[in-house]
Amino acid sequence: MKGLRNLIPFNIKRLKRAIWSWRQPLTHIPAEIDSPISDLFVWRSSENWQTFFELIDISSFFEDRNWPNKATLIFFDIKGERIFERSFELKPNRRRSLDISLIVGSSHGEIGTFAVFHTTPSSRITEFEAFLTERGYVSYCYRNAPLRSYVHGNLDAMSYKKDKGLRLLGGTSFLRREYRLQYQLQSDVSYEFALGNPTTFPMNFTFKLFLVEGGMEISKKLVCLAPGEMTLEKIDKDSRGARRLIIKSNLIMARPLVFRFKNLKLDVFHG
């Protein structure tokens, strides 16, 4: 009987885990093995904002060659509508810093997303049925500060095949999930949260804010995003104390990009 009692909690844990994971992948896999994958990076372009991206020929890490490769950047506005694309030559084992704000310009709004697709993956990648994925570093400069704030890609969001087009890869759940921000919001700091919908379905997101002391809910907002669309939610300082943010949706992991402001100093990170 003792062994049976020990087995029951274990089986319950496995059952709960199965309910939360069955047919609910974090991201989907492209149908074509040579389809490159990219995160959806956030660009900001305005009088106060500059965005940069560190572009590297990733496939050259897997093979010895001296001929250049190519990467295609596809840009989207805040609604997820495709704006334009631009291709860049990549030299093996070299880094190329791109001024994304200069490329996007000022006629497409102040914020949107972009994806980076490497044209030719190494055969050493595809032979293992793996995908060349860009989750590199994007950096932001706020109000011409002398230093930029860097953040890496979040998760696989989109694949691209020239004859097949773009495909959103975000996974959805038939259960409503809570993503609890892995960070405590300070009372004397302002924040902005960038969150996109990398799935092929419209998605409802509920943003709830709670006081740390006492746990009282102090705000609640519902945001509906179309496939590929993003939102920028602002949270100002609050003298009542530190706060916690919970994002509820059918997205497998609704992890936002966090912009933290204090005394004109910027920090960017994934919550």
mmCIF file with all atom_site columns, N, CA and C in Angstrom, residues 30-88:
data_model
loop_
_atom_site.group_PDB
_atom_site.id
_atom_site.type_symbol
_atom_site.label_atom_id
_atom_site.label_alt_id
_atom_site.label_comp_id
_atom_site.label_asym_id
_atom_site.label_entity_id
_atom_site.label_seq_id
_atom_site.pdbx_PDB_ins_code
_atom_site.Cartn_x
_atom_site.Cartn_y
_atom_site.Cartn_z
_atom_site.occupancy
_atom_site.B_iso_or_equiv
_atom_site.pdbx_formal_charge
_atom_site.auth_seq_id
_atom_site.auth_comp_id
_atom_site.auth_asym_id
_atom_site.auth_atom_id
_atom_site.pdbx_PDB_model_num
ATOM 1   N N  . PRO A 1 30 ? 8.257  24.017 -39.494 1.00 0.00 ? 30 PRO A N  1
ATOM 2   C CA . PRO A 1 30 ? 7.958  24.217 -40.922 1.00 0.00 ? 30 PRO A CA 1
ATOM 3   C C  . PRO A 1 30 ? 7.897  22.886 -41.675 1.00 0.00 ? 30 PRO A C  1
ATOM 4   N N  . ALA A 1 31 ? 7.111  22.856 -42.718 1.00 0.00 ? 31 ALA A N  1
ATOM 5   C CA . ALA A 1 31 ? 6.970  21.631 -43.502 1.00 0.00 ? 31 ALA A CA 1
ATOM 6   C C  . ALA A 1 31 ? 8.224  21.338 -44.312 1.00 0.00 ? 31 ALA A C  1
ATOM 7   N N  . GLU A 1 32 ? 8.910  22.370 -44.796 1.00 0.00 ? 32 GLU A N  1
ATOM 8   C CA . GLU A 1 32 ? 10.110 22.198 -45.608 1.00 0.00 ? 32 GLU A CA 1
ATOM 9   C C  . GLU A 1 32 ? 11.341 22.324 -44.729 1.00 0.00 ? 32 GLU A C  1
ATOM 10  N N  . ILE A 1 33 ? 12.256 21.369 -44.821 1.00 0.00 ? 33 ILE A N  1
ATOM 11  C CA . ILE A 1 33 ? 13.405 21.313 -43.936 1.00 0.00 ? 33 ILE A CA 1
ATOM 12  C C  . ILE A 1 33 ? 14.383 22.464 -44.167 1.00 0.00 ? 33 ILE A C  1
ATOM 13  N N  . ASP A 1 34 ? 14.396 23.037 -45.390 1.00 0.00 ? 34 ASP A N  1
ATOM 14  C CA . ASP A 1 34 ? 15.330 24.137 -45.662 1.00 0.00 ? 34 ASP A CA 1
ATOM 15  C C  . ASP A 1 34 ? 14.691 25.508 -45.487 1.00 0.00 ? 34 ASP A C  1
ATOM 16  N N  . SER A 1 35 ? 13.553 25.560 -44.804 1.00 0.00 ? 35 SER A N  1
ATOM 17  C CA . SER A 1 35 ? 12.914 26.852 -44.531 1.00 0.00 ? 35 SER A CA 1
ATOM 18  C C  . SER A 1 35 ? 13.607 27.544 -43.357 1.00 0.00 ? 35 SER A C  1
ATOM 19  N N  . PRO A 1 36 ? 14.138 28.738 -43.546 1.00 0.00 ? 36 PRO A N  1
ATOM 20  C CA . PRO A 1 36 ? 14.722 29.447 -42.410 1.00 0.00 ? 36 PRO A CA 1
ATOM 21  C C  . PRO A 1 36 ? 13.638 29.949 -41.466 1.00 0.00 ? 36 PRO A C  1
ATOM 22  N N  . ILE A 1 37 ? 14.001 30.121 -40.194 1.00 0.00 ? 37 ILE A N  1
ATOM 23  C CA . ILE A 1 37 ? 13.081 30.557 -39.145 1.00 0.00 ? 37 ILE A CA 1
ATOM 24  C C  . ILE A 1 37 ? 13.621 31.830 -38.516 1.00 0.00 ? 37 ILE A C  1
ATOM 25  N N  . SER A 1 38 ? 12.726 32.682 -38.066 1.00 0.00 ? 38 SER A N  1
ATOM 26  C CA . SER A 1 38 ? 13.139 33.911 -37.392 1.00 0.00 ? 38 SER A CA 1
ATOM 27  C C  . SER A 1 38 ? 12.208 34.232 -36.239 1.00 0.00 ? 38 SER A C  1
ATOM 28  N N  . ASP A 1 39 ? 12.771 34.893 -35.255 1.00 0.00 ? 39 ASP A N  1
ATOM 29  C CA . ASP A 1 39 ? 11.956 35.557 -34.244 1.00 0.00 ? 39 ASP A CA 1
ATOM 30  C C  . ASP A 1 39 ? 11.261 36.740 -34.904 1.00 0.00 ? 39 ASP A C  1
ATOM 31  N N  . LEU A 1 40 ? 10.240 37.282 -34.278 1.00 0.00 ? 40 LEU A N  1
ATOM 32  C CA . LEU A 1 40 ? 9.678  38.573 -34.682 1.00 0.00 ? 40 LEU A CA 1
ATOM 33  C C  . LEU A 1 40 ? 10.287 39.627 -33.759 1.00 0.00 ? 40 LEU A C  1
ATOM 34  N N  . PHE A 1 41 ? 11.244 40.362 -34.266 1.00 0.00 ? 41 PHE A N  1
ATOM 35  C CA . PHE A 1 41 ? 11.918 41.394 -33.496 1.00 0.00 ? 41 PHE A CA 1
ATOM 36  C C  . PHE A 1 41 ? 11.116 42.691 -33.553 1.00 0.00 ? 41 PHE A C  1
ATOM 37  N N  . VAL A 1 42 ? 11.177 43.447 -32.483 1.00 0.00 ? 42 VAL A N  1
ATOM 38  C CA . VAL A 1 42 ? 10.448 44.723 -32.416 1.00 0.00 ? 42 VAL A CA 1
ATOM 39  C C  . VAL A 1 42 ? 11.357 45.858 -32.883 1.00 0.00 ? 42 VAL A C  1
ATOM 40  N N  . TRP A 1 43 ? 10.869 46.653 -33.836 1.00 0.00 ? 43 TRP A N  1
ATOM 41  C CA . TRP A 1 43 ? 11.583 47.873 -34.211 1.00 0.00 ? 43 TRP A CA 1
ATOM 42  C C  . TRP A 1 43 ? 10.849 49.094 -33.684 1.00 0.00 ? 43 TRP A C  1
ATOM 43  N N  . ARG A 1 44 ? 11.645 50.098 -33.309 1.00 0.00 ? 44 ARG A N  1
ATOM 44  C CA . ARG A 1 44 ? 11.105 51.388 -32.885 1.00 0.00 ? 44 ARG A CA 1
ATOM 45  C C  . ARG A 1 44 ? 11.865 52.469 -33.634 1.00 0.00 ? 44 ARG A C  1
ATOM 46  N N  . SER A 1 45 ? 11.134 53.395 -34.225 1.00 0.00 ? 45 SER A N  1
ATOM 47  C CA . SER A 1 45 ? 11.759 54.432 -35.043 1.00 0.00 ? 45 SER A CA 1
ATOM 48  C C  . SER A 1 45 ? 10.993 55.737 -34.864 1.00 0.00 ? 45 SER A C  1
ATOM 49  N N  . SER A 1 46 ? 11.645 56.704 -34.237 1.00 0.00 ? 46 SER A N  1
ATOM 50  C CA . SER A 1 46 ? 11.015 58.008 -34.013 1.00 0.00 ? 46 SER A CA 1
ATOM 51  C C  . SER A 1 46 ? 12.091 59.013 -33.619 1.00 0.00 ? 46 SER A C  1
ATOM 52  N N  . GLU A 1 47 ? 11.649 60.183 -33.229 1.00 0.00 ? 47 GLU A N  1
ATOM 53  C CA . GLU A 1 47 ? 12.580 61.213 -32.765 1.00 0.00 ? 47 GLU A CA 1
ATOM 54  C C  . GLU A 1 47 ? 13.363 60.747 -31.548 1.00 0.00 ? 47 GLU A C  1
ATOM 55  N N  . ASN A 1 48 ? 12.741 59.900 -30.714 1.00 0.00 ? 48 ASN A N  1
ATOM 56  C CA . ASN A 1 48 ? 13.381 59.432 -29.485 1.00 0.00 ? 48 ASN A CA 1
ATOM 57  C C  . ASN A 1 48 ? 14.023 58.055 -29.597 1.00 0.00 ? 48 ASN A C  1
ATOM 58  N N  . TRP A 1 49 ? 13.689 57.307 -30.664 1.00 0.00 ? 49 TRP A N  1
ATOM 59  C CA . TRP A 1 49 ? 14.094 55.904 -30.706 1.00 0.00 ? 49 TRP A CA 1
ATOM 60  C C  . TRP A 1 49 ? 14.917 55.565 -31.947 1.00 0.00 ? 49 TRP A C  1
ATOM 61  N N  . GLN A 1 50 ? 15.945 54.741 -31.717 1.00 0.00 ? 50 GLN A N  1
ATOM 62  C CA . GLN A 1 50 ? 16.693 54.109 -32.793 1.00 0.00 ? 50 GLN A CA 1
ATOM 63  C C  . GLN A 1 50 ? 16.805 52.615 -32.485 1.00 0.00 ? 50 GLN A C  1
ATOM 64  N N  . THR A 1 51 ? 16.745 51.809 -33.534 1.00 0.00 ? 51 THR A N  1
ATOM 65  C CA . THR A 1 51 ? 16.846 50.359 -33.397 1.00 0.00 ? 51 THR A CA 1
ATOM 66  C C  . THR A 1 51 ? 17.962 49.849 -34.292 1.00 0.00 ? 51 THR A C  1
ATOM 67  N N  . PHE A 1 52 ? 18.735 48.897 -33.772 1.00 0.00 ? 52 PHE A N  1
ATOM 68  C CA . PHE A 1 52 ? 19.846 48.313 -34.518 1.00 0.00 ? 52 PHE A CA 1
ATOM 69  C C  . PHE A 1 52 ? 19.765 46.786 -34.431 1.00 0.00 ? 52 PHE A C  1
ATOM 70  N N  . PHE A 1 53 ? 20.346 46.122 -35.436 1.00 0.00 ? 53 PHE A N  1
ATOM 71  C CA . PHE A 1 53 ? 20.390 44.654 -35.405 1.00 0.00 ? 53 PHE A CA 1
ATOM 72  C C  . PHE A 1 53 ? 21.777 44.185 -35.807 1.00 0.00 ? 53 PHE A C  1
ATOM 73  N N  . GLU A 1 54 ? 22.289 43.196 -35.060 1.00 0.00 ? 54 GLU A N  1
ATOM 74  C CA . GLU A 1 54 ? 23.612 42.638 -35.339 1.00 0.00 ? 54 GLU A CA 1
ATOM 75  C C  . GLU A 1 54 ? 23.443 41.410 -36.238 1.00 0.00 ? 54 GLU A C  1
ATOM 76  N N  . LEU A 1 55 ? 23.759 41.579 -37.523 1.00 0.00 ? 55 LEU A N  1
ATOM 77  C CA . LEU A 1 55 ? 23.542 40.532 -38.521 1.00 0.00 ? 55 LEU A CA 1
ATOM 78  C C  . LEU A 1 55 ? 24.832 39.745 -38.754 1.00 0.00 ? 55 LEU A C  1
ATOM 79  N N  . ILE A 1 56 ? 24.757 38.438 -38.592 1.00 0.00 ? 56 ILE A N  1
ATOM 80  C CA . ILE A 1 56 ? 25.906 37.548 -38.726 1.00 0.00 ? 56 ILE A CA 1
ATOM 81  C C  . ILE A 1 56 ? 25.530 36.382 -39.650 1.00 0.00 ? 56 ILE A C  1
ATOM 82  N N  . ASP A 1 57 ? 26.473 35.941 -40.471 1.00 0.00 ? 57 ASP A N  1
ATOM 83  C CA . ASP A 1 57 ? 26.239 34.789 -41.331 1.00 0.00 ? 57 ASP A CA 1
ATOM 84  C C  . ASP A 1 57 ? 26.326 33.520 -40.477 1.00 0.00 ? 57 ASP A C  1
ATOM 85  N N  . ILE A 1 58 ? 25.208 33.099 -39.943 1.00 0.00 ? 58 ILE A N  1
ATOM 86  C CA . ILE A 1 58 ? 25.178 31.963 -39.014 1.00 0.00 ? 58 ILE A CA 1
ATOM 87  C C  . ILE A 1 58 ? 25.651 30.677 -39.679 1.00 0.00 ? 58 ILE A C  1
ATOM 88  N N  . SER A 1 59 ? 25.267 30.464 -40.932 1.00 0.00 ? 59 SER A N  1
ATOM 89  C CA . SER A 1 59 ? 25.620 29.204 -41.587 1.00 0.00 ? 59 SER A CA 1
ATOM 90  C C  . SER A 1 59 ? 27.126 29.040 -41.757 1.00 0.00 ? 59 SER A C  1
ATOM 91  N N  . SER A 1 60 ? 27.883 30.143 -41.785 1.00 0.00 ? 60 SER A N  1
ATOM 92  C CA . SER A 1 60 ? 29.336 30.040 -41.941 1.00 0.00 ? 60 SER A CA 1
ATOM 93  C C  . SER A 1 60 ? 30.005 29.433 -40.716 1.00 0.00 ? 60 SER A C  1
ATOM 94  N N  . PHE A 1 61 ? 29.278 29.387 -39.586 1.00 0.00 ? 61 PHE A N  1
ATOM 95  C CA . PHE A 1 61 ? 29.821 28.749 -38.387 1.00 0.00 ? 61 PHE A CA 1
ATOM 96  C C  . PHE A 1 61 ? 29.908 27.227 -38.543 1.00 0.00 ? 61 PHE A C  1
ATOM 97  N N  . PHE A 1 62 ? 29.159 26.692 -39.519 1.00 0.00 ? 62 PHE A N  1
ATOM 98  C CA . PHE A 1 62 ? 29.052 25.241 -39.656 1.00 0.00 ? 62 PHE A CA 1
ATOM 99  C C  . PHE A 1 62 ? 29.853 24.685 -40.841 1.00 0.00 ? 62 PHE A C  1
ATOM 100 N N  . GLU A 1 63 ? 30.471 25.568 -41.633 1.00 0.00 ? 63 GLU A N  1
ATOM 101 C CA . GLU A 1 63 ? 31.227 25.092 -42.789 1.00 0.00 ? 63 GLU A CA 1
ATOM 102 C C  . GLU A 1 63 ? 32.316 26.095 -43.151 1.00 0.00 ? 63 GLU A C  1
ATOM 103 N N  . ASP A 1 64 ? 33.370 25.600 -43.781 1.00 0.00 ? 64 ASP A N  1
ATOM 104 C CA . ASP A 1 64 ? 34.461 26.454 -44.245 1.00 0.00 ? 64 ASP A CA 1
ATOM 105 C C  . ASP A 1 64 ? 34.181 26.899 -45.670 1.00 0.00 ? 64 ASP A C  1
ATOM 106 N N  . ARG A 1 65 ? 33.998 28.183 -45.856 1.00 0.00 ? 65 ARG A N  1
ATOM 107 C CA . ARG A 1 65 ? 33.779 28.727 -47.197 1.00 0.00 ? 65 ARG A CA 1
ATOM 108 C C  . ARG A 1 65 ? 34.195 30.191 -47.213 1.00 0.00 ? 65 ARG A C  1
ATOM 109 N N  . ASN A 1 66 ? 34.451 30.705 -48.398 1.00 0.00 ? 66 ASN A N  1
ATOM 110 C CA . ASN A 1 66 ? 34.867 32.100 -48.520 1.00 0.00 ? 66 ASN A CA 1
ATOM 111 C C  . ASN A 1 66 ? 33.950 32.919 -49.421 1.00 0.00 ? 66 ASN A C  1
ATOM 112 N N  . TRP A 1 67 ? 32.818 32.343 -49.827 1.00 0.00 ? 67 TRP A N  1
ATOM 113 C CA . TRP A 1 67 ? 31.891 33.104 -50.641 1.00 0.00 ? 67 TRP A CA 1
ATOM 114 C C  . TRP A 1 67 ? 30.762 33.663 -49.764 1.00 0.00 ? 67 TRP A C  1
ATOM 115 N N  . PRO A 1 68 ? 30.197 34.795 -50.150 1.00 0.00 ? 68 PRO A N  1
ATOM 116 C CA . PRO A 1 68 ? 29.180 35.440 -49.306 1.00 0.00 ? 68 PRO A CA 1
ATOM 117 C C  . PRO A 1 68 ? 27.829 34.743 -49.368 1.00 0.00 ? 68 PRO A C  1
ATOM 118 N N  . ASN A 1 69 ? 27.037 34.967 -48.334 1.00 0.00 ? 69 ASN A N  1
ATOM 119 C CA . ASN A 1 69 ? 25.666 34.489 -48.266 1.00 0.00 ? 69 ASN A CA 1
ATOM 120 C C  . ASN A 1 69 ? 24.753 35.705 -48.317 1.00 0.00 ? 69 ASN A C  1
ATOM 121 N N  . LYS A 1 70 ? 23.482 35.496 -48.096 1.00 0.00 ? 70 LYS A N  1
ATOM 122 C CA . LYS A 1 70 ? 22.528 36.604 -48.143 1.00 0.00 ? 70 LYS A CA 1
ATOM 123 C C  . LYS A 1 70 ? 21.462 36.404 -47.087 1.00 0.00 ? 70 LYS A C  1
ATOM 124 N N  . ALA A 1 71 ? 20.994 37.502 -46.503 1.00 0.00 ? 71 ALA A N  1
ATOM 125 C CA . ALA A 1 71 ? 19.879 37.464 -45.557 1.00 0.00 ? 71 ALA A CA 1
ATOM 126 C C  . ALA A 1 71 ? 18.810 38.445 -46.019 1.00 0.00 ? 71 ALA A C  1
ATOM 127 N N  . THR A 1 72 ? 17.558 38.050 -45.864 1.00 0.00 ? 72 THR A N  1
ATOM 128 C CA . THR A 1 72 ? 16.429 38.908 -46.238 1.00 0.00 ? 72 THR A CA 1
ATOM 129 C C  . THR A 1 72 ? 15.692 39.327 -44.985 1.00 0.00 ? 72 THR A C  1
ATOM 130 N N  . LEU A 1 73 ? 15.538 40.634 -44.805 1.00 0.00 ? 73 LEU A N  1
ATOM 131 C CA . LEU A 1 73 ? 14.781 41.193 -43.684 1.00 0.00 ? 73 LEU A CA 1
ATOM 132 C C  . LEU A 1 73 ? 13.409 41.601 -44.201 1.00 0.00 ? 73 LEU A C  1
ATOM 133 N N  . ILE A 1 74 ? 12.357 41.135 -43.543 1.00 0.00 ? 74 ILE A N  1
ATOM 134 C CA . ILE A 1 74 ? 10.987 41.490 -43.909 1.00 0.00 ? 74 ILE A CA 1
ATOM 135 C C  . ILE A 1 74 ? 10.395 42.302 -42.766 1.00 0.00 ? 74 ILE A C  1
ATOM 136 N N  . PHE A 1 75 ? 9.844  43.460 -43.109 1.00 0.00 ? 75 PHE A N  1
ATOM 137 C CA . PHE A 1 75 ? 9.357  44.407 -42.114 1.00 0.00 ? 75 PHE A CA 1
ATOM 138 C C  . PHE A 1 75 ? 7.828  44.444 -42.100 1.00 0.00 ? 75 PHE A C  1
ATOM 139 N N  . PHE A 1 76 ? 7.277  44.606 -40.885 1.00 0.00 ? 76 PHE A N  1
ATOM 140 C CA . PHE A 1 76 ? 5.831  44.658 -40.681 1.00 0.00 ? 76 PHE A CA 1
ATOM 141 C C  . PHE A 1 76 ? 5.498  45.871 -39.811 1.00 0.00 ? 76 PHE A C  1
ATOM 142 N N  . ASP A 1 77 ? 4.291  46.417 -40.005 1.00 0.00 ? 77 ASP A N  1
ATOM 143 C CA . ASP A 1 77 ? 3.855  47.507 -39.128 1.00 0.00 ? 77 ASP A CA 1
ATOM 144 C C  . ASP A 1 77 ? 3.239  46.916 -37.859 1.00 0.00 ? 77 ASP A C  1
ATOM 145 N N  . ILE A 1 78 ? 2.722  47.762 -36.992 1.00 0.00 ? 78 ILE A N  1
ATOM 146 C CA . ILE A 1 78 ? 2.203  47.302 -35.703 1.00 0.00 ? 78 ILE A CA 1
ATOM 147 C C  . ILE A 1 78 ? 0.998  46.377 -35.876 1.00 0.00 ? 78 ILE A C  1
ATOM 148 N N  . LYS A 1 79 ? 0.291  46.489 -37.005 1.00 0.00 ? 79 LYS A N  1
ATOM 149 C CA . LYS A 1 79 ? -0.864 45.634 -37.274 1.00 0.00 ? 79 LYS A CA 1
ATOM 150 C C  . LYS A 1 79 ? -0.484 44.288 -37.878 1.00 0.00 ? 79 LYS A C  1
ATOM 151 N N  . GLY A 1 80 ? 0.815  44.098 -38.127 1.00 0.00 ? 80 GLY A N  1
ATOM 152 C CA . GLY A 1 80 ? 1.261  42.848 -38.723 1.00 0.00 ? 80 GLY A CA 1
ATOM 153 C C  . GLY A 1 80 ? 1.203  42.845 -40.237 1.00 0.00 ? 80 GLY A C  1
ATOM 154 N N  . GLU A 1 81 ? 0.909  44.011 -40.836 1.00 0.00 ? 81 GLU A N  1
ATOM 155 C CA . GLU A 1 81 ? 0.867  44.108 -42.287 1.00 0.00 ? 81 GLU A CA 1
ATOM 156 C C  . GLU A 1 81 ? 2.285  44.232 -42.839 1.00 0.00 ? 81 GLU A C  1
ATOM 157 N N  . ARG A 1 82 ? 2.570  43.459 -43.860 1.00 0.00 ? 82 ARG A N  1
ATOM 158 C CA . ARG A 1 82 ? 3.899  43.477 -44.466 1.00 0.00 ? 82 ARG A CA 1
ATOM 159 C C  . ARG A 1 82 ? 4.153  44.819 -45.151 1.00 0.00 ? 82 ARG A C  1
ATOM 160 N N  . ILE A 1 83 ? 5.286  45.435 -44.849 1.00 0.00 ? 83 ILE A N  1
ATOM 161 C CA . ILE A 1 83 ? 5.627  46.747 -45.417 1.00 0.00 ? 83 ILE A CA 1
ATOM 162 C C  . ILE A 1 83 ? 6.513  46.576 -46.639 1.00 0.00 ? 83 ILE A C  1
ATOM 163 N N  . PHE A 1 84 ? 7.696  45.986 -46.446 1.00 0.00 ? 84 PHE A N  1
ATOM 164 C CA . PHE A 1 84 ? 8.641  45.763 -47.538 1.00 0.00 ? 84 PHE A CA 1
ATOM 165 C C  . PHE A 1 84 ? 9.704  44.782 -47.049 1.00 0.00 ? 84 PHE A C  1
ATOM 166 N N  . GLU A 1 85 ? 10.597 44.397 -47.947 1.00 0.00 ? 85 GLU A N  1
ATOM 167 C CA . GLU A 1 85 ? 11.713 43.551 -47.575 1.00 0.00 ? 85 GLU A CA 1
ATOM 168 C C  . GLU A 1 85 ? 13.006 44.123 -48.158 1.00 0.00 ? 85 GLU A C  1
ATOM 169 N N  . ARG A 1 86 ? 14.107 43.757 -47.534 1.00 0.00 ? 86 ARG A N  1
ATOM 170 C CA . ARG A 1 86 ? 15.422 44.241 -47.966 1.00 0.00 ? 86 ARG A CA 1
ATOM 171 C C  . ARG A 1 86 ? 16.443 43.128 -47.760 1.00 0.00 ? 86 ARG A C  1
ATOM 172 N N  . SER A 1 87 ? 17.290 42.900 -48.769 1.00 0.00 ? 87 SER A N  1
ATOM 173 C CA . SER A 1 87 ? 18.297 41.853 -48.684 1.00 0.00 ? 87 SER A CA 1
ATOM 174 C C  . SER A 1 87 ? 19.687 42.449 -48.458 1.00 0.00 ? 87 SER A C  1
ATOM 175 N N  . PHE A 1 88 ? 20.516 41.703 -47.716 1.00 0.00 ? 88 PHE A N  1
ATOM 176 C CA . PHE A 1 88 ? 21.866 42.159 -47.397 1.00 0.00 ? 88 PHE A CA 1
ATOM 177 C C  . PHE A 1 88 ? 22.853 41.018 -47.619 1.00 0.00 ? 88 PHE A C  1
#
